[in-house]
GROMACS .gro file of C-alpha atoms in nm:
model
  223
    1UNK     CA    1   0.216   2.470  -9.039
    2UNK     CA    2   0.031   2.711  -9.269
    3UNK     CA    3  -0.313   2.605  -9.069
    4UNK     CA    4  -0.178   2.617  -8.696
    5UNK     CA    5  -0.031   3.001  -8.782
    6UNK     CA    6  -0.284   3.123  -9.036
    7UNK     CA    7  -0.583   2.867  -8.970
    8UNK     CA    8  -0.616   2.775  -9.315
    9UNK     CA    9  -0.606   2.441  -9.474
   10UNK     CA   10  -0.619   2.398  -9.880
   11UNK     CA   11  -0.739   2.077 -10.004
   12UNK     CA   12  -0.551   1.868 -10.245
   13UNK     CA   13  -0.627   1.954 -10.610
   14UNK     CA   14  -0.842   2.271 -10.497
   15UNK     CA   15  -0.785   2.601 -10.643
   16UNK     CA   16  -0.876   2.802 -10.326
   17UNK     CA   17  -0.822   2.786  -9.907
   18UNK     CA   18  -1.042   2.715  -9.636
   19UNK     CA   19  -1.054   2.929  -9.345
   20UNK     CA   20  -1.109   2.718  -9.032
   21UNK     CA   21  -1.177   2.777  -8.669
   22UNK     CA   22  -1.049   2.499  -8.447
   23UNK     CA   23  -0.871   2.486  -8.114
   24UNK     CA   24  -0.601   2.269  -8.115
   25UNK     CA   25  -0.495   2.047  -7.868
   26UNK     CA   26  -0.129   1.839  -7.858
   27UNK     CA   27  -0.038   1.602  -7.613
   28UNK     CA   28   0.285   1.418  -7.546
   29UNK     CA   29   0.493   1.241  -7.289
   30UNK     CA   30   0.833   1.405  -7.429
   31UNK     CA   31   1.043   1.696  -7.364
   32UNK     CA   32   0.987   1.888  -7.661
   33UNK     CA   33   1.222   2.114  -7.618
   34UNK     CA   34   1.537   1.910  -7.582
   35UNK     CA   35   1.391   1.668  -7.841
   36UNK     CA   36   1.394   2.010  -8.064
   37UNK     CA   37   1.748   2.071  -7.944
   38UNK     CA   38   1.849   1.719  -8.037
   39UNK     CA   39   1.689   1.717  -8.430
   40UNK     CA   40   1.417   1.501  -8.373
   41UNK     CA   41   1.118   1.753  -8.338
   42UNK     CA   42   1.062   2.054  -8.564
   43UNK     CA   43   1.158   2.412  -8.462
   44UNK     CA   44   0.873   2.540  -8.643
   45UNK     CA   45   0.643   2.351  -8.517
   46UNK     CA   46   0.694   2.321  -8.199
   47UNK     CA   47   0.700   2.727  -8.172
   48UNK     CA   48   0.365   2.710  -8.324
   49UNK     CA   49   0.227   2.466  -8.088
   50UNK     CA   50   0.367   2.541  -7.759
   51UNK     CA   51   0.117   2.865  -7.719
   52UNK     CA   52   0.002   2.744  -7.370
   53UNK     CA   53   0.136   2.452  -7.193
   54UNK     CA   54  -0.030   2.267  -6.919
   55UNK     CA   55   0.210   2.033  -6.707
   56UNK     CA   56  -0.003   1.657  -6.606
   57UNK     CA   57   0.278   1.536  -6.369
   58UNK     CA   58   0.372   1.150  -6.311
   59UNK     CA   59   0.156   0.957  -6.054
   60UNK     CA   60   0.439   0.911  -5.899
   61UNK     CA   61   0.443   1.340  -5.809
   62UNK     CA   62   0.120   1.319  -5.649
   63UNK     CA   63   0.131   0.969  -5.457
   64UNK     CA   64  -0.177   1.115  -5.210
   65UNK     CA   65  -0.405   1.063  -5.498
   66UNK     CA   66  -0.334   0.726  -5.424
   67UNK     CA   67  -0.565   0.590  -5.205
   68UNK     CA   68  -0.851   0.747  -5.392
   69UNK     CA   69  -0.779   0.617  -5.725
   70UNK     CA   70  -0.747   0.289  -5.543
   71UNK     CA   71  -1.084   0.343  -5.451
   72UNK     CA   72  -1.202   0.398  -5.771
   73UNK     CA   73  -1.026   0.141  -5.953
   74UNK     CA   74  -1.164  -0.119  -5.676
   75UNK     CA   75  -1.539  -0.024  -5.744
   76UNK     CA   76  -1.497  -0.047  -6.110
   77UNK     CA   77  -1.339  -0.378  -6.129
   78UNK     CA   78  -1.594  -0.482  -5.875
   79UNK     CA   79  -1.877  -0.379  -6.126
   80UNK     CA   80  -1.680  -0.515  -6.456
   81UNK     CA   81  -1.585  -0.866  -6.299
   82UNK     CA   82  -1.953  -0.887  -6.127
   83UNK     CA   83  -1.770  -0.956  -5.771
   84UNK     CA   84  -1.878  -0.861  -5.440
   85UNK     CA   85  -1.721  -0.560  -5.291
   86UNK     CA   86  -1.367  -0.560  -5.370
   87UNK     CA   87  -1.117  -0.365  -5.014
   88UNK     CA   88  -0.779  -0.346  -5.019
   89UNK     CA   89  -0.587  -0.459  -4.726
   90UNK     CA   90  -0.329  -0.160  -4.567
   91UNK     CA   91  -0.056  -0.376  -4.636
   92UNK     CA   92  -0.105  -0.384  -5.011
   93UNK     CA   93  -0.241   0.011  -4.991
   94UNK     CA   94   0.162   0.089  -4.892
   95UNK     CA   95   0.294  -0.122  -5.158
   96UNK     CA   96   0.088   0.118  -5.376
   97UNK     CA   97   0.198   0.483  -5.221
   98UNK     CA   98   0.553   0.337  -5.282
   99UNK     CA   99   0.581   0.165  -5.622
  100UNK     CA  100   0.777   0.389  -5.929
  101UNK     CA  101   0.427   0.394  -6.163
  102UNK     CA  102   0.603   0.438  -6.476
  103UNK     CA  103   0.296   0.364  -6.656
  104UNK     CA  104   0.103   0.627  -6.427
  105UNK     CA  105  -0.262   0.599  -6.370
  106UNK     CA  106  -0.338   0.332  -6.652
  107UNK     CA  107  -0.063   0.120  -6.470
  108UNK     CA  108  -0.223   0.146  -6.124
  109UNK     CA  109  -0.573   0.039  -6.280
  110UNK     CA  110  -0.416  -0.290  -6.449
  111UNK     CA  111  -0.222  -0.380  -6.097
  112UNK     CA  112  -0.602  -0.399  -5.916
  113UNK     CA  113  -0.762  -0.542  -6.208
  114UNK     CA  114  -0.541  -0.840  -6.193
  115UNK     CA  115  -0.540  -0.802  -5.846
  116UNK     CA  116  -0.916  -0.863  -5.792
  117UNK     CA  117  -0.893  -1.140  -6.056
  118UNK     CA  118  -0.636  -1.303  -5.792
  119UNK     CA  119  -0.851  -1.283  -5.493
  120UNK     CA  120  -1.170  -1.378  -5.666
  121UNK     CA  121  -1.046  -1.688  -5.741
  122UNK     CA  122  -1.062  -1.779  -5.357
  123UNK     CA  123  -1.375  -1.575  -5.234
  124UNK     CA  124  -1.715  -1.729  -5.283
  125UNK     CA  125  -1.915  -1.588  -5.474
  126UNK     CA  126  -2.046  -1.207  -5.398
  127UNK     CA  127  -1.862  -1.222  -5.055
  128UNK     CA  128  -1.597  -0.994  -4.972
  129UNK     CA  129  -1.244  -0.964  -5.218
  130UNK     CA  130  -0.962  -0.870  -4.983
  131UNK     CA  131  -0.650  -0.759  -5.195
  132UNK     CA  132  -0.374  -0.857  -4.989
  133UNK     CA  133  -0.009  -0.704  -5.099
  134UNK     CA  134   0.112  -1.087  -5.209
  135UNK     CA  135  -0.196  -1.015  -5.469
  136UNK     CA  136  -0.035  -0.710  -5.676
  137UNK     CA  137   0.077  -0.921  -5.941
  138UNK     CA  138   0.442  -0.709  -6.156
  139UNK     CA  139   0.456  -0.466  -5.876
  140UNK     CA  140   0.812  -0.409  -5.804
  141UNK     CA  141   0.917  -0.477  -5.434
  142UNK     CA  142   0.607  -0.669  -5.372
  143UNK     CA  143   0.627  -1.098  -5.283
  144UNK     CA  144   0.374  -1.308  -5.533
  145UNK     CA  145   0.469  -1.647  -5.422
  146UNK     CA  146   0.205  -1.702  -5.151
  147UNK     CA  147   0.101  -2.058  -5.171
  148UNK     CA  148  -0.260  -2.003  -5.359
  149UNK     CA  149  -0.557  -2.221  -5.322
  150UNK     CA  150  -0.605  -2.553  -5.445
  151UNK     CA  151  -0.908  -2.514  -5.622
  152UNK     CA  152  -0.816  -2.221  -5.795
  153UNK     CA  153  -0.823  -2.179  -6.168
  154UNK     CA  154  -0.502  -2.310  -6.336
  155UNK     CA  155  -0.417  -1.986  -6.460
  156UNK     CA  156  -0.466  -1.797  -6.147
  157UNK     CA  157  -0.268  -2.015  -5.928
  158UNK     CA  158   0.057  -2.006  -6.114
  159UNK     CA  159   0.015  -1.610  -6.188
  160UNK     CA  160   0.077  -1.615  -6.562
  161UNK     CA  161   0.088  -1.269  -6.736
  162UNK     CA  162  -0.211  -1.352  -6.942
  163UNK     CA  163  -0.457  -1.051  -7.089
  164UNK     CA  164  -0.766  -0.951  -6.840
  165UNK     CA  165  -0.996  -1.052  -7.103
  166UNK     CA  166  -0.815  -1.431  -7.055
  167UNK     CA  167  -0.800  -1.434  -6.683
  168UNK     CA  168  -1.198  -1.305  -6.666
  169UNK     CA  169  -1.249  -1.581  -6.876
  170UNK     CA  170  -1.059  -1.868  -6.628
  171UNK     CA  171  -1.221  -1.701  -6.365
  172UNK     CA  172  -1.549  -1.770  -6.507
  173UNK     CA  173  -1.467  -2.115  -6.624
  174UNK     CA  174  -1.380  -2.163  -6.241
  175UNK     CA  175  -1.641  -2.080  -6.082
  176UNK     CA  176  -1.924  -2.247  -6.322
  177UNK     CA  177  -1.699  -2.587  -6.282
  178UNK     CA  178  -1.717  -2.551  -5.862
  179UNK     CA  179  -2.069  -2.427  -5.891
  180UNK     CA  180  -2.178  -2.759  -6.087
  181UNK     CA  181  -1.941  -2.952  -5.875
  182UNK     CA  182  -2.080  -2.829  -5.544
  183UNK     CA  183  -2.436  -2.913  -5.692
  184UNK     CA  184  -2.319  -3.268  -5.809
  185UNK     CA  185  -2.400  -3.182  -6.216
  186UNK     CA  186  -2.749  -3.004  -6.154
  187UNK     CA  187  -2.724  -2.683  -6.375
  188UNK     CA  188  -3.057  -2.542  -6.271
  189UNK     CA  189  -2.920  -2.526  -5.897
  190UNK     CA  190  -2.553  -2.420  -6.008
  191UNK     CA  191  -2.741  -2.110  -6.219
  192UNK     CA  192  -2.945  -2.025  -5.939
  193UNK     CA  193  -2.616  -1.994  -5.693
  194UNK     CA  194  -2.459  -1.812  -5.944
  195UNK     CA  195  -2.737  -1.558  -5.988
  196UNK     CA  196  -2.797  -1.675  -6.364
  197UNK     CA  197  -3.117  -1.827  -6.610
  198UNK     CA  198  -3.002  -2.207  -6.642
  199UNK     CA  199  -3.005  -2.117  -7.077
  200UNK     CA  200  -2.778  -1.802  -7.001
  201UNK     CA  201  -2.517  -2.055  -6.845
  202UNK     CA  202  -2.528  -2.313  -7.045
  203UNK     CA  203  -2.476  -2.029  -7.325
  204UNK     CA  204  -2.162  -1.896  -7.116
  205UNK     CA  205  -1.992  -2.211  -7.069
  206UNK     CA  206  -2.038  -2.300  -7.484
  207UNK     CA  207  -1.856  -1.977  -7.526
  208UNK     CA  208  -1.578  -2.081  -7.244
  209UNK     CA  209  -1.572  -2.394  -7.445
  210UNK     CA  210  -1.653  -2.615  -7.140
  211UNK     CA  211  -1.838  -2.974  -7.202
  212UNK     CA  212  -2.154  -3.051  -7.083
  213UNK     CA  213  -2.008  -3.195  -6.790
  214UNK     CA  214  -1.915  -2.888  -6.661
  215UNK     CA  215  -1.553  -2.956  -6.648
  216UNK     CA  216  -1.335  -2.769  -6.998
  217UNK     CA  217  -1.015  -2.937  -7.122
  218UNK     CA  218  -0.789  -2.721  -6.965
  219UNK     CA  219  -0.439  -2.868  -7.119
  220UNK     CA  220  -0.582  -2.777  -7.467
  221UNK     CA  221  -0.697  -2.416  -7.334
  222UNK     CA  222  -0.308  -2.412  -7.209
  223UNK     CA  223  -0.124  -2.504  -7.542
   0.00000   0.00000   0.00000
């Protein structure tokens, strides 16, 4: 308290103060002020904090951001999966402008991550990824249980809530197992389709833990 209404600080086991010059800046996603009026934030402190406040409302408040943020979110997963360009269909866009966000932005961003993970799994490679609504995997009001593909990664076809990190990691797996497959076991050819040095793939598929055959044990990556 003493160094939000004086600015000074005094360090433990020092004789003297500090004078400091800081700005500072508090963030929350509470009601102070009835958390103050029910005992569980400080008086004192919130008086000496709440100087200026500035108001970041809900997603939900400003839905027209919406479509831009898609956008966004589309490109970036587009450059962080390595995918071709990544639309959404208008369909899925509506699901979007209507869904609660109670996780806000962040939310959004996971929904068309996991999204483009979905429809990667049945796009060739660097061709189009069309997210369809039946793709926005935990969004309230939307229908999941479209029949997927056959070939699709285990994983990805039965829509498991597994971390991105997991389900860029099946996706990979995936597509280095059709890429062999379609080349009947030639690596050289399957790194050239998939825009790779042949060492650099064999590296990547010792790190997905897949045999030299080009095929992983997927019931011991599922236990």
């Amino acid at each position: 308290l003493r160094a939000l209404q004086e600015g000074e600080i005094q360090r433990v086991g020092a004789d003297g103060v500090r004078h400091v010059d800081v700005r500072i800046v508090a963030a929350t996603n509470r009601d102070l002020a009835r958390e103050v009026e029910a005992g569980r934030f400080r008086r004192d402190l919130y008086h000496r904090l709440d100087v200026y406040q500035i108001r970041v409302p809900p997603l939900r408040e400003h839905r027209e951001d919406i479509p831009v943020l898609t956008g966004l979110f589309c490109d970036l997963a587009r450059r962080r999966l390595g995918l071709g360009p990544v639309r959404i269909r208008p369909d899925a866009l509506r699901a979007l402008e209507v869904a609660p966000w109670p996780g806000n932005v962040r939310e959004l961003e996971n929904v068309l991550n996991r999204a483009a993970l979905q429809c990667a799994s049945r796009s060739p490679q660097r061709e189009l990824v069309l997210i369809r609504a039946e793709d926005l995997v935990g969004l309230p009001g939307v229908r999941t249980d479209a029949e997927p593909p056959s070939d699709a990664p285990a994983p990805l076809l039965r829509g498991q809530p597994l971390p991105l990190k997991a389900r860029l990691e099946e996706f990979q797996r995936g597509a280095i197992e059709q890429a062999v497959e379609r080349n009947a076991g030639n690596w050289a050819a399957a790194a050239r389709e998939l825009g790779l040095h042949r060492s650099n793939l064999h590296h990547l598929a010792r790190r997905l833990g897949m045999r030299e055959s080009g095929r992983s044990d997927r019931r011991d990556r599922l236990r």
